[in-house]
């Protein structure tokens, strides 16, 4: 029996062809990505070019008291207007389309509640966050971008800590993992990976989606391993342990910290690009736009537009970094669990349950994909086994003894 199981574990798992439904979901998803990207650029451009932003600023000035009140009112009104304009497309993409492809269990009431909660959170936090660049613009017009970059770093760290602990539970219920035998195996594996003191949670995502996922997040006392209940339902314990080994790899290899650093650098770079380019734009188009100073609240769409253009230009490089880190997390997970068959079948289930295609076009990989293709990942899971030849593991020094 042992020989049979060993042979099965070493038998390569074939890469399944995508279903017709998955291919259609992938192709229409690309079309909607182009549409959404164009809309993200077109809306702030329209607000600026047609003078709507200046009019909204004038209305905010009548409602608010002084520059501070005007800024806060403007940001709130701007967010609400954007939410209203984009609501039909959001409803289609997040609710109608997901149900049409069998990926959602969400009721219309749950979707509306989650959407309202998201808008409320942004409406409350965005005006406060806007005070950082705009306040510094008034205090230090020449160096505001540098001081704003310094100021946003602790904000980003706070968001990373706060979101999984206090924000995520606003949308879904988190409970202790009901399968205590599996929890014991997960905690033992986490300990071997050098992650001590973690807590394992099951998040009830099946009320929203049929897709499967898991993640490891938090620092210190907020450290947590989270599994979708859909993952628990559709994967075997060995497959789950590999998926979590991958997520533990992100944590141990400090990929989350790197992502945080990239976000911060992108923000600082955005501030600098805005500082360098906004002046000439305002000198040339200020009369048309209805404002001539960057610290005018009417410039909010301009800042948003320039930051979006920069993010789009840098997206291929950022995604390439992400794909490399995902491959290293796959390697970490494989070296941790040393179960090629479970890793490969886990990827197959990710493909099938999430309606993915295993071999997307190169342009998709460059512009949209933060992960290697599933065909690459299944092949890697089948073939990567240095331990079977007694070769050293790349991350072996990170593990405690079995």
mmCIF file of C-alpha atoms in Angstrom:
data_model
loop_
_atom_site.group_PDB
_atom_site.id
_atom_site.type_symbol
_atom_site.label_atom_id
_atom_site.label_comp_id
_atom_site.label_asym_id
_atom_site.label_seq_id
_atom_site.Cartn_x
_atom_site.Cartn_y
_atom_site.Cartn_z
ATOM 1 C CA UNK A 1 0.000 0.000 0.000
ATOM 2 C CA UNK A 2 2.841 2.378 0.868
ATOM 3 C CA UNK A 3 4.461 1.760 -2.538
ATOM 4 C CA UNK A 4 1.156 2.457 -4.275
ATOM 5 C CA UNK A 5 0.700 5.739 -2.405
ATOM 6 C CA UNK A 6 4.299 6.725 -3.118
ATOM 7 C CA UNK A 7 3.824 5.990 -6.805
ATOM 8 C CA UNK A 8 0.641 8.045 -6.877
ATOM 9 C CA UNK A 9 2.397 10.935 -5.162
ATOM 10 C CA UNK A 10 5.129 10.897 -7.822
ATOM 11 C CA UNK A 11 2.795 10.586 -10.804
ATOM 12 C CA UNK A 12 2.586 13.950 -12.617
ATOM 13 C CA UNK A 13 -0.811 15.595 -12.415
ATOM 14 C CA UNK A 14 -1.980 16.583 -15.932
ATOM 15 C CA UNK A 15 -2.843 20.188 -16.707
ATOM 16 C CA UNK A 16 -6.579 20.194 -17.433
ATOM 17 C CA UNK A 17 -7.957 22.059 -20.402
ATOM 18 C CA UNK A 18 -10.154 24.987 -19.387
ATOM 19 C CA UNK A 19 -13.898 24.621 -19.698
ATOM 20 C CA UNK A 20 -15.781 26.622 -22.307
ATOM 21 C CA UNK A 21 -17.310 28.607 -19.432
ATOM 22 C CA UNK A 22 -13.852 29.422 -18.034
ATOM 23 C CA UNK A 23 -12.600 30.600 -21.450
ATOM 24 C CA UNK A 24 -15.632 32.845 -21.853
ATOM 25 C CA UNK A 25 -15.216 34.214 -18.319
ATOM 26 C CA UNK A 26 -11.543 34.930 -19.022
ATOM 27 C CA UNK A 27 -12.170 36.707 -22.327
ATOM 28 C CA UNK A 28 -15.032 38.831 -21.086
ATOM 29 C CA UNK A 29 -12.981 39.609 -17.990
ATOM 30 C CA UNK A 30 -10.247 41.054 -20.192
ATOM 31 C CA UNK A 31 -12.786 43.226 -21.993
ATOM 32 C CA UNK A 32 -14.226 44.495 -18.729
ATOM 33 C CA UNK A 33 -10.724 45.186 -17.384
ATOM 34 C CA UNK A 34 -10.072 47.461 -20.374
ATOM 35 C CA UNK A 35 -13.446 49.127 -19.840
ATOM 36 C CA UNK A 36 -12.865 49.628 -16.111
ATOM 37 C CA UNK A 37 -9.348 50.975 -16.670
ATOM 38 C CA UNK A 38 -10.605 53.425 -19.304
ATOM 39 C CA UNK A 39 -13.407 54.515 -16.971
ATOM 40 C CA UNK A 40 -10.956 55.062 -14.093
ATOM 41 C CA UNK A 41 -9.060 57.480 -16.330
ATOM 42 C CA UNK A 42 -12.050 59.032 -18.080
ATOM 43 C CA UNK A 43 -14.048 59.989 -14.987
ATOM 44 C CA UNK A 44 -11.460 62.263 -13.329
ATOM 45 C CA UNK A 45 -10.604 63.678 -16.764
ATOM 46 C CA UNK A 46 -14.258 64.565 -17.350
ATOM 47 C CA UNK A 47 -14.565 66.120 -13.877
ATOM 48 C CA UNK A 48 -11.612 68.354 -14.725
ATOM 49 C CA UNK A 49 -12.194 69.149 -18.401
ATOM 50 C CA UNK A 50 -15.877 70.063 -18.134
ATOM 51 C CA UNK A 51 -15.386 72.173 -15.038
ATOM 52 C CA UNK A 52 -17.435 69.890 -12.791
ATOM 53 C CA UNK A 53 -14.696 69.775 -10.203
ATOM 54 C CA UNK A 54 -14.564 73.568 -9.925
ATOM 55 C CA UNK A 55 -18.343 73.708 -9.528
ATOM 56 C CA UNK A 56 -18.204 71.003 -6.867
ATOM 57 C CA UNK A 57 -15.530 73.050 -5.102
ATOM 58 C CA UNK A 58 -17.783 76.120 -5.174
ATOM 59 C CA UNK A 59 -20.651 74.104 -3.700
ATOM 60 C CA UNK A 60 -18.332 72.721 -1.017
ATOM 61 C CA UNK A 61 -17.186 76.228 -0.182
ATOM 62 C CA UNK A 62 -20.772 77.281 0.460
ATOM 63 C CA UNK A 63 -21.412 74.243 2.672
ATOM 64 C CA UNK A 64 -18.102 74.082 4.523
ATOM 65 C CA UNK A 65 -16.506 76.777 6.627
ATOM 66 C CA UNK A 66 -13.055 77.863 5.578
ATOM 67 C CA UNK A 67 -10.513 75.899 3.561
ATOM 68 C CA UNK A 68 -10.587 72.849 5.863
ATOM 69 C CA UNK A 69 -14.361 72.495 5.772
ATOM 70 C CA UNK A 70 -14.356 73.010 2.007
ATOM 71 C CA UNK A 71 -11.786 70.226 1.515
ATOM 72 C CA UNK A 72 -13.634 67.735 3.713
ATOM 73 C CA UNK A 73 -17.002 68.449 2.076
ATOM 74 C CA UNK A 74 -15.490 68.284 -1.409
ATOM 75 C CA UNK A 75 -13.903 64.863 -0.839
ATOM 76 C CA UNK A 76 -17.139 63.450 0.594
ATOM 77 C CA UNK A 77 -19.233 64.757 -2.317
ATOM 78 C CA UNK A 78 -16.667 63.608 -4.885
ATOM 79 C CA UNK A 79 -16.624 60.057 -3.470
ATOM 80 C CA UNK A 80 -20.406 59.868 -3.386
ATOM 81 C CA UNK A 81 -20.693 61.120 -6.974
ATOM 82 C CA UNK A 82 -18.142 58.577 -8.192
ATOM 83 C CA UNK A 83 -19.992 55.831 -6.316
ATOM 84 C CA UNK A 84 -23.274 56.766 -7.964
ATOM 85 C CA UNK A 85 -21.762 56.977 -11.463
ATOM 86 C CA UNK A 86 -19.935 53.644 -11.198
ATOM 87 C CA UNK A 87 -22.691 51.796 -9.320
ATOM 88 C CA UNK A 88 -24.384 50.209 -12.392
ATOM 89 C CA UNK A 89 -21.104 48.766 -13.676
ATOM 90 C CA UNK A 90 -20.115 47.623 -10.185
ATOM 91 C CA UNK A 91 -23.474 45.888 -9.768
ATOM 92 C CA UNK A 92 -23.066 44.092 -13.060
ATOM 93 C CA UNK A 93 -19.464 42.990 -12.466
ATOM 94 C CA UNK A 94 -19.786 42.083 -8.793
ATOM 95 C CA UNK A 95 -23.290 40.615 -8.733
ATOM 96 C CA UNK A 96 -24.880 39.894 -12.120
ATOM 97 C CA UNK A 97 -21.752 38.579 -13.850
ATOM 98 C CA UNK A 98 -20.614 36.457 -10.901
ATOM 99 C CA UNK A 99 -24.035 34.790 -10.706
ATOM 100 C CA UNK A 100 -24.143 34.300 -14.477
ATOM 101 C CA UNK A 101 -20.913 32.278 -14.283
ATOM 102 C CA UNK A 102 -21.911 30.354 -11.167
ATOM 103 C CA UNK A 103 -19.262 31.953 -8.963
ATOM 104 C CA UNK A 104 -21.521 33.701 -6.454
ATOM 105 C CA UNK A 105 -23.937 32.729 -3.704
ATOM 106 C CA UNK A 106 -24.518 36.343 -2.703
ATOM 107 C CA UNK A 107 -28.026 37.695 -2.276
ATOM 108 C CA UNK A 108 -28.919 41.130 -3.601
ATOM 109 C CA UNK A 109 -29.390 42.263 -0.007
ATOM 110 C CA UNK A 110 -25.883 41.119 0.973
ATOM 111 C CA UNK A 111 -24.358 42.817 -2.057
ATOM 112 C CA UNK A 112 -26.173 46.066 -1.278
ATOM 113 C CA UNK A 113 -25.132 45.888 2.377
ATOM 114 C CA UNK A 114 -21.466 45.229 1.532
ATOM 115 C CA UNK A 115 -21.447 48.001 -1.077
ATOM 116 C CA UNK A 116 -23.001 50.496 1.326
ATOM 117 C CA UNK A 117 -20.487 49.528 4.016
ATOM 118 C CA UNK A 118 -17.566 49.969 1.599
ATOM 119 C CA UNK A 119 -18.794 53.378 0.468
ATOM 120 C CA UNK A 120 -19.353 54.449 4.072
ATOM 121 C CA UNK A 121 -15.819 53.394 5.074
ATOM 122 C CA UNK A 122 -14.246 55.283 2.171
ATOM 123 C CA UNK A 123 -16.452 58.321 2.783
ATOM 124 C CA UNK A 124 -15.339 58.485 6.411
ATOM 125 C CA UNK A 125 -11.629 57.781 5.943
ATOM 126 C CA UNK A 126 -10.803 59.493 2.625
ATOM 127 C CA UNK A 127 -11.462 63.093 3.810
ATOM 128 C CA UNK A 128 -9.167 62.538 6.795
ATOM 129 C CA UNK A 129 -6.447 61.008 4.609
ATOM 130 C CA UNK A 130 -6.768 63.890 2.128
ATOM 131 C CA UNK A 131 -5.652 66.242 4.899
ATOM 132 C CA UNK A 132 -2.110 64.810 4.667
ATOM 133 C CA UNK A 133 -1.146 65.929 1.129
ATOM 134 C CA UNK A 134 -3.389 68.992 1.044
ATOM 135 C CA UNK A 135 -2.355 70.256 4.464
ATOM 136 C CA UNK A 136 1.302 69.841 3.525
ATOM 137 C CA UNK A 137 0.708 71.561 0.181
ATOM 138 C CA UNK A 138 -0.314 74.685 2.093
ATOM 139 C CA UNK A 139 2.485 74.464 4.654
ATOM 140 C CA UNK A 140 5.363 73.426 2.344
ATOM 141 C CA UNK A 141 4.529 73.919 -1.365
ATOM 142 C CA UNK A 142 8.045 72.912 -2.514
ATOM 143 C CA UNK A 143 8.613 69.819 -0.327
ATOM 144 C CA UNK A 144 5.059 68.683 0.336
ATOM 145 C CA UNK A 145 5.532 65.512 -1.724
ATOM 146 C CA UNK A 146 8.469 64.399 0.441
ATOM 147 C CA UNK A 147 6.758 65.110 3.786
ATOM 148 C CA UNK A 148 3.549 63.477 2.525
ATOM 149 C CA UNK A 149 5.556 60.374 1.630
ATOM 150 C CA UNK A 150 6.967 60.247 5.150
ATOM 151 C CA UNK A 151 3.511 60.760 6.672
ATOM 152 C CA UNK A 152 1.746 58.023 4.705
ATOM 153 C CA UNK A 153 4.110 55.226 5.773
ATOM 154 C CA UNK A 154 2.673 54.816 9.305
ATOM 155 C CA UNK A 155 -0.799 55.142 7.787
ATOM 156 C CA UNK A 156 -0.122 52.230 5.414
ATOM 157 C CA UNK A 157 1.204 50.117 8.283
ATOM 158 C CA UNK A 158 -1.865 50.965 10.390
ATOM 159 C CA UNK A 159 -4.177 50.000 7.513
ATOM 160 C CA UNK A 160 -2.380 46.657 7.142
ATOM 161 C CA UNK A 161 -2.932 45.933 10.835
ATOM 162 C CA UNK A 162 -6.482 47.284 11.111
ATOM 163 C CA UNK A 163 -8.114 45.838 7.965
ATOM 164 C CA UNK A 164 -7.897 42.084 8.744
ATOM 165 C CA UNK A 165 -8.810 42.531 12.420
ATOM 166 C CA UNK A 166 -11.536 45.174 12.374
ATOM 167 C CA UNK A 167 -12.609 45.843 8.786
ATOM 168 C CA UNK A 168 -12.848 42.333 7.273
ATOM 169 C CA UNK A 169 -15.303 41.150 9.998
ATOM 170 C CA UNK A 170 -17.700 43.902 8.879
ATOM 171 C CA UNK A 171 -18.295 41.880 5.706
ATOM 172 C CA UNK A 172 -17.997 38.246 6.794
ATOM 173 C CA UNK A 173 -18.138 36.160 9.954
ATOM 174 C CA UNK A 174 -14.828 34.839 11.306
ATOM 175 C CA UNK A 175 -14.889 31.851 13.663
ATOM 176 C CA UNK A 176 -12.406 29.387 15.113
ATOM 177 C CA UNK A 177 -11.680 26.475 12.781
ATOM 178 C CA UNK A 178 -14.241 23.770 13.503
ATOM 179 C CA UNK A 179 -11.992 20.895 12.345
ATOM 180 C CA UNK A 180 -9.669 20.618 15.369
ATOM 181 C CA UNK A 181 -7.585 17.806 13.861
ATOM 182 C CA UNK A 182 -6.844 19.975 10.831
ATOM 183 C CA UNK A 183 -6.197 22.974 13.076
ATOM 184 C CA UNK A 184 -3.598 20.955 14.977
ATOM 185 C CA UNK A 185 -1.837 20.017 11.727
ATOM 186 C CA UNK A 186 -1.922 23.631 10.536
ATOM 187 C CA UNK A 187 -0.440 24.975 13.767
ATOM 188 C CA UNK A 188 2.250 22.275 13.725
ATOM 189 C CA UNK A 189 3.131 23.244 10.155
ATOM 190 C CA UNK A 190 3.138 26.949 11.065
ATOM 191 C CA UNK A 191 5.517 26.201 13.925
ATOM 192 C CA UNK A 192 7.827 24.303 11.544
ATOM 193 C CA UNK A 193 7.748 27.308 9.206
ATOM 194 C CA UNK A 194 8.784 29.622 12.035
ATOM 195 C CA UNK A 195 5.370 31.206 12.597
ATOM 196 C CA UNK A 196 4.665 30.921 16.305
ATOM 197 C CA UNK A 197 1.594 32.057 18.200
ATOM 198 C CA UNK A 198 -0.793 32.074 15.236
ATOM 199 C CA UNK A 199 -4.531 31.648 15.467
ATOM 200 C CA UNK A 200 -6.503 29.789 12.808
ATOM 201 C CA UNK A 201 -9.788 31.239 11.593
ATOM 202 C CA UNK A 202 -12.475 30.062 9.232
ATOM 203 C CA UNK A 203 -14.142 32.898 7.322
ATOM 204 C CA UNK A 204 -17.660 32.243 6.071
ATOM 205 C CA UNK A 205 -17.191 33.436 2.496
ATOM 206 C CA UNK A 206 -19.673 30.971 1.029
ATOM 207 C CA UNK A 207 -22.408 33.560 1.594
ATOM 208 C CA UNK A 208 -20.634 35.620 -1.076
ATOM 209 C CA UNK A 209 -18.652 33.347 -3.379
ATOM 210 C CA UNK A 210 -17.934 29.817 -4.503
ATOM 211 C CA UNK A 211 -14.275 30.668 -5.151
ATOM 212 C CA UNK A 212 -11.608 29.236 -2.823
ATOM 213 C CA UNK A 213 -8.804 31.057 -1.019
ATOM 214 C CA UNK A 214 -6.712 31.361 2.165
ATOM 215 C CA UNK A 215 -4.203 33.840 3.591
ATOM 216 C CA UNK A 216 -1.812 34.562 6.461
ATOM 217 C CA UNK A 217 -1.688 38.116 7.806
ATOM 218 C CA UNK A 218 -1.031 40.345 10.796
ATOM 219 C CA UNK A 219 1.801 41.182 13.175
ATOM 220 C CA UNK A 220 2.379 40.104 16.757
ATOM 221 C CA UNK A 221 -0.931 39.591 18.529
ATOM 222 C CA UNK A 222 -2.900 40.110 15.299
ATOM 223 C CA UNK A 223 -1.161 37.231 13.501
ATOM 224 C CA UNK A 224 -3.737 34.916 11.933
ATOM 225 C CA UNK A 225 -4.174 32.101 9.425
ATOM 226 C CA UNK A 226 -7.490 32.404 7.589
ATOM 227 C CA UNK A 227 -9.216 29.792 5.423
ATOM 228 C CA UNK A 228 -12.320 30.319 3.321
ATOM 229 C CA UNK A 229 -15.030 27.827 4.257
ATOM 230 C CA UNK A 230 -15.244 27.079 0.517
ATOM 231 C CA UNK A 231 -11.615 25.936 0.626
ATOM 232 C CA UNK A 232 -12.371 23.629 3.545
ATOM 233 C CA UNK A 233 -15.283 22.151 1.642
ATOM 234 C CA UNK A 234 -13.545 21.548 -1.687
ATOM 235 C CA UNK A 235 -9.965 20.580 -0.821
ATOM 236 C CA UNK A 236 -8.458 17.635 1.016
ATOM 237 C CA UNK A 237 -6.423 18.250 4.192
ATOM 238 C CA UNK A 238 -3.133 17.646 2.318
ATOM 239 C CA UNK A 239 -4.105 20.152 -0.384
ATOM 240 C CA UNK A 240 -5.103 22.675 2.273
ATOM 241 C CA UNK A 241 -1.747 22.236 4.008
ATOM 242 C CA UNK A 242 0.083 23.024 0.768
ATOM 243 C CA UNK A 243 -2.064 26.098 0.093
ATOM 244 C CA UNK A 244 -1.326 27.303 3.608
ATOM 245 C CA UNK A 245 2.353 26.416 3.152
ATOM 246 C CA UNK A 246 2.338 28.800 0.178
ATOM 247 C CA UNK A 247 0.663 31.524 2.253
ATOM 248 C CA UNK A 248 3.098 30.909 5.119
ATOM 249 C CA UNK A 249 5.879 31.388 2.585
ATOM 250 C CA UNK A 250 4.590 34.882 1.829
ATOM 251 C CA UNK A 251 4.656 35.643 5.547
ATOM 252 C CA UNK A 252 8.041 34.114 6.402
ATOM 253 C CA UNK A 253 9.763 35.541 3.304
ATOM 254 C CA UNK A 254 8.429 39.016 4.141
ATOM 255 C CA UNK A 255 6.542 39.357 0.860
ATOM 256 C CA UNK A 256 3.796 41.331 2.584
ATOM 257 C CA UNK A 257 6.393 43.783 3.880
ATOM 258 C CA UNK A 258 7.789 44.069 0.350
ATOM 259 C CA UNK A 259 4.303 44.739 -1.022
ATOM 260 C CA UNK A 260 3.844 47.402 1.642
ATOM 261 C CA UNK A 261 7.184 48.953 0.635
ATOM 262 C CA UNK A 262 6.208 48.916 -3.055
ATOM 263 C CA UNK A 263 2.880 50.604 -2.267
ATOM 264 C CA UNK A 264 4.727 53.235 -0.247
ATOM 265 C CA UNK A 265 7.323 53.865 -2.960
ATOM 266 C CA UNK A 266 4.545 54.131 -5.539
ATOM 267 C CA UNK A 267 2.755 56.695 -3.383
ATOM 268 C CA UNK A 268 5.907 58.773 -2.892
ATOM 269 C CA UNK A 269 6.649 58.550 -6.613
ATOM 270 C CA UNK A 270 3.054 59.583 -7.359
ATOM 271 C CA UNK A 271 3.388 62.622 -5.099
ATOM 272 C CA UNK A 272 6.658 63.562 -6.818
ATOM 273 C CA UNK A 273 5.215 63.142 -10.343
ATOM 274 C CA UNK A 274 2.206 65.230 -9.361
ATOM 275 C CA UNK A 275 4.485 67.906 -7.927
ATOM 276 C CA UNK A 276 6.641 68.000 -11.071
ATOM 277 C CA UNK A 277 3.844 67.899 -13.641
ATOM 278 C CA UNK A 278 0.851 69.645 -12.048
ATOM 279 C CA UNK A 279 2.371 73.123 -12.213
ATOM 280 C CA UNK A 280 2.773 73.136 -16.000
ATOM 281 C CA UNK A 281 -0.670 71.583 -16.453
ATOM 282 C CA UNK A 282 -2.292 74.251 -14.310
ATOM 283 C CA UNK A 283 -0.452 77.054 -16.121
ATOM 284 C CA UNK A 284 -1.677 75.714 -19.445
ATOM 285 C CA UNK A 285 -5.183 74.544 -18.561
ATOM 286 C CA UNK A 286 -5.964 76.293 -15.263
ATOM 287 C CA UNK A 287 -8.498 78.652 -16.780
ATOM 288 C CA UNK A 288 -10.358 75.777 -18.405
ATOM 289 C CA UNK A 289 -10.242 73.688 -15.240
ATOM 290 C CA UNK A 290 -11.368 76.506 -12.969
ATOM 291 C CA UNK A 291 -8.425 76.459 -10.543
ATOM 292 C CA UNK A 292 -4.756 77.453 -10.646
ATOM 293 C CA UNK A 293 -3.362 76.079 -7.386
ATOM 294 C CA UNK A 294 -2.672 72.464 -6.467
ATOM 295 C CA UNK A 295 -3.895 72.984 -2.893
ATOM 296 C CA UNK A 296 -7.335 73.876 -4.262
ATOM 297 C CA UNK A 297 -9.734 70.988 -3.425
ATOM 298 C CA UNK A 298 -10.866 71.085 -7.049
ATOM 299 C CA UNK A 299 -7.507 69.460 -7.901
ATOM 300 C CA UNK A 300 -8.513 66.134 -6.303
ATOM 301 C CA UNK A 301 -9.413 64.549 -9.697
ATOM 302 C CA UNK A 302 -6.095 65.804 -11.108
ATOM 303 C CA UNK A 303 -4.123 64.075 -8.359
ATOM 304 C CA UNK A 304 -6.201 60.930 -8.853
ATOM 305 C CA UNK A 305 -5.692 60.996 -12.632
ATOM 306 C CA UNK A 306 -1.913 61.480 -12.501
ATOM 307 C CA UNK A 307 -1.529 58.763 -9.853
ATOM 308 C CA UNK A 308 -3.658 56.373 -11.949
ATOM 309 C CA UNK A 309 -1.603 57.005 -15.093
ATOM 310 C CA UNK A 310 1.631 56.353 -13.187
ATOM 311 C CA UNK A 311 0.238 53.165 -11.611
ATOM 312 C CA UNK A 312 -0.868 51.908 -15.038
ATOM 313 C CA UNK A 313 2.568 52.632 -16.521
ATOM 314 C CA UNK A 314 4.339 50.770 -13.703
ATOM 315 C CA UNK A 315 1.858 47.886 -13.571
ATOM 316 C CA UNK A 316 3.892 45.433 -15.713
ATOM 317 C CA UNK A 317 6.938 45.865 -13.474
ATOM 318 C CA UNK A 318 4.903 45.524 -10.274
ATOM 319 C CA UNK A 319 3.139 42.409 -11.573
ATOM 320 C CA UNK A 320 6.478 40.878 -12.615
ATOM 321 C CA UNK A 321 7.751 41.311 -9.053
ATOM 322 C CA UNK A 322 4.527 39.781 -7.738
ATOM 323 C CA UNK A 323 4.820 36.742 -10.034
ATOM 324 C CA UNK A 324 8.379 36.140 -8.834
ATOM 325 C CA UNK A 325 7.284 36.276 -5.199
ATOM 326 C CA UNK A 326 4.381 33.928 -5.899
ATOM 327 C CA UNK A 327 6.790 31.404 -7.455
ATOM 328 C CA UNK A 328 9.025 31.612 -4.378
ATOM 329 C CA UNK A 329 5.996 31.095 -2.112
ATOM 330 C CA UNK A 330 5.140 27.998 -4.193
ATOM 331 C CA UNK A 331 8.706 26.778 -3.684
ATOM 332 C CA UNK A 332 8.499 27.452 0.056
ATOM 333 C CA UNK A 333 5.204 25.560 0.316
ATOM 334 C CA UNK A 334 6.547 22.571 -1.608
ATOM 335 C CA UNK A 335 9.699 22.384 0.491
ATOM 336 C CA UNK A 336 7.615 22.668 3.653
ATOM 337 C CA UNK A 337 5.042 19.946 2.884
ATOM 338 C CA UNK A 338 7.070 17.867 0.350
ATOM 339 C CA UNK A 339 3.864 16.610 -1.252
ATOM 340 C CA UNK A 340 3.995 17.278 -4.998
ATOM 341 C CA UNK A 341 0.772 15.492 -5.803
ATOM 342 C CA UNK A 342 -1.288 17.466 -3.271
ATOM 343 C CA UNK A 343 0.274 20.732 -4.474
ATOM 344 C CA UNK A 344 -0.509 19.997 -8.130
ATOM 345 C CA UNK A 345 -4.085 18.867 -7.450
ATOM 346 C CA UNK A 346 -4.605 21.975 -5.296
ATOM 347 C CA UNK A 347 -3.698 24.130 -8.311
ATOM 348 C CA UNK A 348 -6.031 22.086 -10.515
ATOM 349 C CA UNK A 349 -8.880 22.757 -8.102
ATOM 350 C CA UNK A 350 -7.997 26.460 -7.991
ATOM 351 C CA UNK A 351 -8.241 26.493 -11.783
ATOM 352 C CA UNK A 352 -11.544 24.662 -11.905
ATOM 353 C CA UNK A 353 -13.313 26.285 -8.952
ATOM 354 C CA UNK A 354 -12.225 29.852 -9.806
ATOM 355 C CA UNK A 355 -12.873 29.497 -13.557
ATOM 356 C CA UNK A 356 -9.270 30.210 -14.505
ATOM 357 C CA UNK A 357 -7.484 29.323 -17.727
ATOM 358 C CA UNK A 358 -4.117 27.538 -17.369
ATOM 359 C CA UNK A 359 -2.325 29.248 -20.282
ATOM 360 C CA UNK A 360 -3.416 32.889 -20.635
ATOM 361 C CA UNK A 361 -1.980 35.066 -23.394
ATOM 362 C CA UNK A 362 1.306 36.865 -22.779
ATOM 363 C CA UNK A 363 -0.359 40.277 -22.767
ATOM 364 C CA UNK A 364 -2.627 39.087 -19.941
ATOM 365 C CA UNK A 365 0.397 37.915 -17.972
ATOM 366 C CA UNK A 366 2.152 41.246 -18.460
ATOM 367 C CA UNK A 367 -0.711 43.604 -17.702
ATOM 368 C CA UNK A 368 -3.078 41.705 -15.428
ATOM 369 C CA UNK A 369 -1.647 38.655 -13.708
ATOM 370 C CA UNK A 370 0.035 38.828 -10.291
ATOM 371 C CA UNK A 371 0.609 35.036 -10.409
ATOM 372 C CA UNK A 372 2.461 32.700 -12.757
ATOM 373 C CA UNK A 373 0.089 30.843 -15.065
ATOM 374 C CA UNK A 374 -1.556 27.789 -13.560
ATOM 375 C CA UNK A 375 0.084 25.627 -16.216
ATOM 376 C CA UNK A 376 3.479 26.828 -14.956
ATOM 377 C CA UNK A 377 2.488 26.277 -11.334
ATOM 378 C CA UNK A 378 1.139 22.762 -11.909
ATOM 379 C CA UNK A 379 4.288 21.835 -13.853
ATOM 380 C CA UNK A 380 6.482 23.272 -11.104
ATOM 381 C CA UNK A 381 4.499 21.375 -8.461
ATOM 382 C CA UNK A 382 4.955 18.155 -10.429
ATOM 383 C CA UNK A 383 8.688 18.540 -11.018
ATOM 384 C CA UNK A 384 10.220 20.412 -8.071
ATOM 385 C CA UNK A 385 11.459 17.830 -5.553
ATOM 386 C CA UNK A 386 15.109 18.420 -4.539
ATOM 387 C CA UNK A 387 14.548 16.496 -1.315
ATOM 388 C CA UNK A 388 14.068 13.247 -3.259
ATOM 389 C CA UNK A 389 17.666 13.489 -4.536
ATOM 390 C CA UNK A 390 19.077 14.643 -1.211
ATOM 391 C CA UNK A 391 19.779 18.127 -2.631
ATOM 392 C CA UNK A 392 19.677 21.129 -0.276
ATOM 393 C CA UNK A 393 16.428 23.065 0.026
ATOM 394 C CA UNK A 394 16.485 26.762 -0.821
ATOM 395 C CA UNK A 395 14.484 27.567 2.305
ATOM 396 C CA UNK A 396 15.511 24.595 4.419
ATOM 397 C CA UNK A 397 17.205 26.857 6.967
ATOM 398 C CA UNK A 398 13.805 28.422 7.687
ATOM 399 C CA UNK A 399 12.252 25.158 8.890
ATOM 400 C CA UNK A 400 12.498 23.425 12.217
ATOM 401 C CA UNK A 401 12.960 19.644 12.270
ATOM 402 C CA UNK A 402 9.989 17.428 11.487
#
